[in-house]
Amino acid sequence: MALKVRINGFGRIGRTLFKIIFDRSEDIEVVAINDLGNINDLAHLLKYDSVHGVWNREIEVKGESIFVDGKELKCLSVPNLEQLPWHDLGVQIVFEATGLFRDRASAQKHIDSGAQKVIVTAPGKGLDATFVIGVNDEEYGPRNHQIVSNASCTTNCLAPVVRVLHE
């Protein structure tokens, strides 16, 4: 059974995260996204990326969903986090990729709406922990860490090098 995740914010980071999960993982399923943008624009930006080029997938919009190679991606446009139906969708993990909800109180609203865990894709404040793969990710504990951050792109680039120099 696949881990069910949802992405809040379908900008560059949200779309890139979706593509990585879609292309590389059979164990993770993105069941929904939430973004205030127009669904046709979101589908277009998913297909055509100014940096990575054209994504070689069949993409079409039907109603309130984007279909990627026939697989449905539910698209929500809910500005109020308290109204997100994560429990109804069986969402286990939310990737908070808007850049707006980076503090604990804001990210907690995803859990209050039914998600089990939240990963903030930017530096956060007051979260359970911040992890950088290859630096401190072995410290992750599922019981102690419900709302975490994966730091910033700068930190993820620099921290492994600094760790080697420090050791």
Short mmCIF file of C-alpha atoms in Angstrom, two decimals:
data_model
loop_
_atom_site.label_atom_id
_atom_site.label_comp_id
_atom_site.label_asym_id
_atom_site.label_seq_id
_atom_site.Cartn_x
_atom_site.Cartn_y
_atom_site.Cartn_z
CA MET A 1 0.00 0.00 0.00
CA ALA A 2 1.40 3.36 -1.05
CA LEU A 3 2.10 6.20 1.35
CA LYS A 4 -0.46 8.93 0.59
CA VAL A 5 0.91 12.45 0.44
CA ARG A 6 -0.41 15.83 -0.53
CA ILE A 7 1.37 18.96 -1.71
CA ASN A 8 0.25 22.37 -0.49
CA GLY A 9 1.60 24.87 -3.01
CA PHE A 10 2.23 23.87 -6.62
CA GLY A 11 4.95 26.37 -7.51
CA ARG A 12 8.43 25.35 -8.64
CA ILE A 13 9.17 23.26 -5.53
CA GLY A 14 5.74 21.65 -5.40
CA ARG A 15 5.81 20.72 -9.10
CA THR A 16 9.38 19.41 -8.93
CA LEU A 17 8.53 17.34 -5.87
CA PHE A 18 5.48 15.93 -7.66
CA LYS A 19 7.54 14.96 -10.72
CA ILE A 20 10.20 13.24 -8.61
CA ILE A 21 7.59 11.23 -6.72
CA PHE A 22 5.68 10.38 -9.91
CA ASP A 23 8.80 9.32 -11.83
CA ARG A 24 10.72 7.52 -9.11
CA SER A 25 8.44 6.06 -6.48
CA GLU A 26 5.82 3.35 -6.54
CA ASP A 27 5.62 3.49 -2.73
CA ILE A 28 4.40 7.11 -2.57
CA GLU A 29 1.22 8.47 -4.13
CA VAL A 30 0.40 12.17 -4.39
CA VAL A 31 -3.36 12.11 -3.88
CA ALA A 32 -4.00 15.85 -4.05
CA ILE A 33 -2.50 19.28 -4.40
CA ASN A 34 -3.78 22.56 -3.03
CA ASP A 35 -2.95 25.74 -4.89
CA LEU A 36 -4.86 28.95 -5.51
CA GLY A 37 -3.72 29.14 -9.14
CA ASN A 38 -5.85 28.36 -12.17
CA ILE A 39 -5.88 24.60 -12.81
CA ASN A 40 -5.11 25.04 -16.53
CA ASP A 41 -2.09 27.18 -15.68
CA LEU A 42 -0.92 24.60 -13.13
CA ALA A 43 -1.18 21.83 -15.74
CA HIS A 44 0.70 23.91 -18.30
CA LEU A 45 3.49 24.70 -15.82
CA LEU A 46 3.70 21.02 -14.88
CA LYS A 47 4.24 20.08 -18.53
CA TYR A 48 6.50 22.97 -19.56
CA ASP A 49 9.35 24.04 -17.26
CA SER A 50 11.65 26.93 -18.17
CA VAL A 51 14.62 25.19 -16.53
CA HIS A 52 14.00 21.46 -17.01
CA GLY A 53 12.18 21.65 -20.33
CA VAL A 54 9.16 19.62 -21.38
CA TRP A 55 8.08 16.80 -19.06
CA ASN A 56 7.52 13.72 -21.21
CA ARG A 57 4.13 12.84 -19.73
CA GLU A 58 0.57 13.05 -21.03
CA ILE A 59 -1.15 15.82 -19.08
CA GLU A 60 -4.78 16.86 -19.30
CA VAL A 61 -7.31 18.70 -17.16
CA LYS A 62 -10.73 17.19 -16.47
CA GLY A 63 -12.99 19.05 -14.08
CA GLU A 64 -11.07 19.74 -10.88
CA SER A 65 -8.30 17.22 -11.55
CA ILE A 66 -5.10 17.02 -13.54
CA PHE A 67 -4.47 13.63 -15.11
CA VAL A 68 -0.85 12.58 -15.62
CA ASP A 69 -0.51 9.52 -17.85
CA GLY A 70 -4.09 8.67 -16.88
CA LYS A 71 -3.51 8.93 -13.12
CA GLU A 72 -5.72 11.44 -11.35
CA LEU A 73 -4.31 14.25 -9.25
CA LYS A 74 -7.08 16.01 -7.32
CA CYS A 75 -6.63 19.78 -7.35
CA LEU A 76 -7.99 21.85 -4.51
CA SER A 77 -8.05 25.62 -4.24
CA VAL A 78 -8.61 26.18 -0.53
CA PRO A 79 -6.98 29.27 1.02
CA ASN A 80 -7.93 28.37 4.61
CA LEU A 81 -5.84 25.46 5.92
CA GLU A 82 -8.50 24.55 8.49
CA GLN A 83 -10.87 23.67 5.63
CA LEU A 84 -8.57 21.21 3.87
CA PRO A 85 -10.03 17.66 3.72
CA TRP A 86 -6.85 15.72 4.43
CA HIS A 87 -8.63 13.22 6.65
CA ASP A 88 -11.24 12.48 3.97
CA LEU A 89 -8.49 11.90 1.38
CA GLY A 90 -6.47 9.61 3.67
CA VAL A 91 -3.46 11.90 3.53
CA GLN A 92 -0.59 10.77 5.73
CA ILE A 93 2.04 13.42 4.93
CA VAL A 94 1.62 16.99 3.71
CA PHE A 95 4.46 18.75 1.93
CA GLU A 96 4.01 22.43 2.78
CA ALA A 97 5.52 24.11 -0.27
CA THR A 98 3.81 27.51 -0.36
CA GLY A 99 6.55 29.27 1.59
CA LEU A 100 3.80 30.87 3.68
CA PHE A 101 3.06 28.39 6.46
CA ARG A 102 6.53 27.83 7.92
CA ASP A 103 5.90 28.27 11.64
CA ARG A 104 4.59 25.56 13.94
CA ALA A 105 1.13 27.08 14.48
CA SER A 106 0.49 27.37 10.74
CA ALA A 107 1.84 23.92 9.88
CA GLN A 108 -0.16 22.40 12.75
CA LYS A 109 -3.34 23.29 10.85
CA HIS A 110 -2.52 20.52 8.36
CA ILE A 111 -2.44 18.00 11.21
CA ASP A 112 -5.64 19.45 12.64
CA SER A 113 -7.20 18.87 9.19
CA GLY A 114 -6.25 15.18 9.23
CA ALA A 115 -2.65 14.83 8.06
CA GLN A 116 -0.33 12.75 10.25
CA LYS A 117 2.89 14.62 9.48
CA VAL A 118 4.04 17.82 7.78
CA ILE A 119 7.28 18.45 5.92
CA VAL A 120 7.93 22.15 5.36
CA THR A 121 10.01 22.69 2.22
CA ALA A 122 11.64 25.85 3.57
CA PRO A 123 13.32 26.90 6.80
CA GLY A 124 10.77 26.89 9.61
CA LYS A 125 10.30 28.36 13.07
CA GLY A 126 9.38 26.36 16.15
CA LEU A 127 9.16 23.06 14.30
CA ASP A 128 10.09 19.70 15.81
CA ALA A 129 13.34 19.57 13.84
CA THR A 130 15.17 20.58 10.67
CA PHE A 131 16.87 17.81 8.71
CA VAL A 132 19.51 17.83 6.00
CA ILE A 133 20.05 14.50 4.26
CA GLY A 134 23.56 13.23 4.92
CA VAL A 135 24.08 15.59 7.84
CA ASN A 136 21.53 14.87 10.56
CA ASP A 137 18.74 12.82 8.98
CA GLU A 138 19.64 9.81 11.15
CA GLU A 139 18.25 11.78 14.11
CA TYR A 140 14.70 11.58 12.73
CA GLY A 141 12.29 9.82 15.08
CA PRO A 142 8.73 9.19 13.89
CA ARG A 143 7.28 9.53 17.39
CA ASN A 144 9.04 12.82 18.16
CA HIS A 145 8.87 14.56 14.81
CA GLN A 146 5.46 15.39 13.34
CA ILE A 147 6.28 18.80 11.83
CA VAL A 148 9.75 19.09 10.31
CA SER A 149 11.65 21.15 7.77
CA ASN A 150 14.14 20.05 5.17
CA ALA A 151 15.91 23.42 5.51
CA SER A 152 16.65 25.65 2.53
CA CYS A 153 18.31 24.94 -0.79
CA THR A 154 21.37 26.88 0.41
CA THR A 155 21.57 24.85 3.63
CA ASN A 156 21.15 21.56 1.75
CA CYS A 157 23.98 22.56 -0.57
CA LEU A 158 26.36 23.89 2.05
CA ALA A 159 25.77 21.73 5.15
CA PRO A 160 27.24 18.45 3.79
CA VAL A 161 30.43 20.27 2.74
CA VAL A 162 30.72 22.04 6.09
CA ARG A 163 30.18 18.73 7.88
CA VAL A 164 33.10 17.15 6.00
CA LEU A 165 35.33 20.14 6.72
CA HIS A 166 34.31 20.11 10.37
CA GLU A 167 35.05 16.40 10.78
#
